Amino acid sequence: MAQLTPRPLPYTSLPGLSARLLTEHYKLYLGYVNKTNEIWSLLRTVNRQTANATYSPYRELKLEETYALNGVKLHELYFGNLGGTDGPPSGEVSFFLQRDFGSTEAWARDFRALGLSARGWGILALDLDDRTLHNFLLDAHNVGGIQRTAPLLVLDVYEHAYFIDYGTNRSGYLDAFFANIDWEEVNRRLRPYLARSAPVPTLNTDFFA
Ligand code: FE
């Protein structure tokens, strides 16, 4: 199986998110990369004859693969959608936020409530089946994911994402998160689904009419 190579942190500090906080957070991401690679190495030779749903080495590796690999992917999405200075939602995604939530402000209110409610992650995602945007909650990397959805904006609300700077003031951290969203990156993630040749149904072809 392939091995993962960590992506560099694309900035050193952000307004409201200190260099120490981001550096410590990035170290946790590196840990998920290393553990995913370790799990994949062990999976090459683990005993498949003893596979069992109560306990088996194979089962434990496959279970922790869901935690470690989602930990990698979610952190890459999270770090990747910070660093913007665009302010409120802009570009194509703002059209669909208005369509699917009523207004960008209504979306932001819901996403803030999501951020205060989740134990792990909040995600703005495109559901490939109903072709609309949703805010989804994950209580851990591998708890709460919805299949056939494309993540557009990822928010980490584990305490490690803000405690160094904000203590228990999660709301203050959410203010900083909103202020640093890179909406251009969010639009980059959305655009493949807007193309007429996209492998999944387009959100709304009238958008380009
Ligand atoms: Fe994290």
mmCIF file of N, CA and C and ligand atoms in Angstrom, residues 25 28-29 32 75 78-79 121 141 156-158 160-161, ligand 1:
data_model
loop_
_atom_site.group_PDB
_atom_site.id
_atom_site.type_symbol
_atom_site.label_atom_id
_atom_site.label_comp_id
_atom_site.label_asym_id
_atom_site.label_seq_id
_atom_site.Cartn_x
_atom_site.Cartn_y
_atom_site.Cartn_z
ATOM 1 N N HIS A 25 -0.699 22.106 16.721
ATOM 2 C CA HIS A 25 -1.783 21.416 16.008
ATOM 3 C C HIS A 25 -1.219 20.640 14.816
ATOM 4 N N LEU A 28 0.165 17.288 15.677
ATOM 5 C CA LEU A 28 -0.840 16.225 15.791
ATOM 6 C C LEU A 28 -1.158 15.656 14.410
ATOM 7 N N TYR A 29 -1.261 16.532 13.414
ATOM 8 C CA TYR A 29 -1.494 16.081 12.027
ATOM 9 C C TYR A 29 -0.372 15.145 11.573
ATOM 10 N N TYR A 32 -0.888 11.697 12.783
ATOM 11 C CA TYR A 32 -1.869 10.909 12.030
ATOM 12 C C TYR A 32 -1.255 10.370 10.731
ATOM 13 N N HIS A 75 -7.582 17.122 8.694
ATOM 14 C CA HIS A 75 -6.641 18.200 9.024
ATOM 15 C C HIS A 75 -6.111 18.880 7.769
ATOM 16 N N TYR A 78 -8.832 21.172 6.788
ATOM 17 C CA TYR A 78 -8.939 22.278 7.761
ATOM 18 C C TYR A 78 -7.826 23.306 7.558
ATOM 19 N N PHE A 79 -6.567 22.850 7.578
ATOM 20 C CA PHE A 79 -5.473 23.808 7.383
ATOM 21 C C PHE A 79 -5.583 24.468 6.008
ATOM 22 N N TRP A 121 -15.613 17.730 14.747
ATOM 23 C CA TRP A 121 -15.536 18.478 13.498
ATOM 24 C C TRP A 121 -16.905 18.998 13.063
ATOM 25 N N HIS A 141 -12.981 11.690 14.276
ATOM 26 C CA HIS A 141 -12.592 11.548 12.872
ATOM 27 C C HIS A 141 -13.424 10.483 12.166
ATOM 28 N N ASP A 156 -12.227 22.335 12.755
ATOM 29 C CA ASP A 156 -11.766 21.473 13.852
ATOM 30 C C ASP A 156 -12.189 22.113 15.171
ATOM 31 N N VAL A 157 -12.987 21.398 15.964
ATOM 32 C CA VAL A 157 -13.381 21.937 17.274
ATOM 33 C C VAL A 157 -12.906 21.061 18.440
ATOM 34 N N TYR A 158 -11.985 20.131 18.146
ATOM 35 C CA TYR A 158 -11.308 19.485 19.279
ATOM 36 C C TYR A 158 -10.630 20.577 20.111
ATOM 37 N N HIS A 160 -7.803 20.776 21.275
ATOM 38 C CA HIS A 160 -6.419 21.092 20.872
ATOM 39 C C HIS A 160 -6.365 22.160 19.793
ATOM 40 N N ALA A 161 -7.500 22.388 19.108
ATOM 41 C CA ALA A 161 -7.523 23.369 18.019
ATOM 42 C C ALA A 161 -7.581 24.803 18.536
HETATM 43 FE FE FE B 1 -7.077 18.804 15.110
#
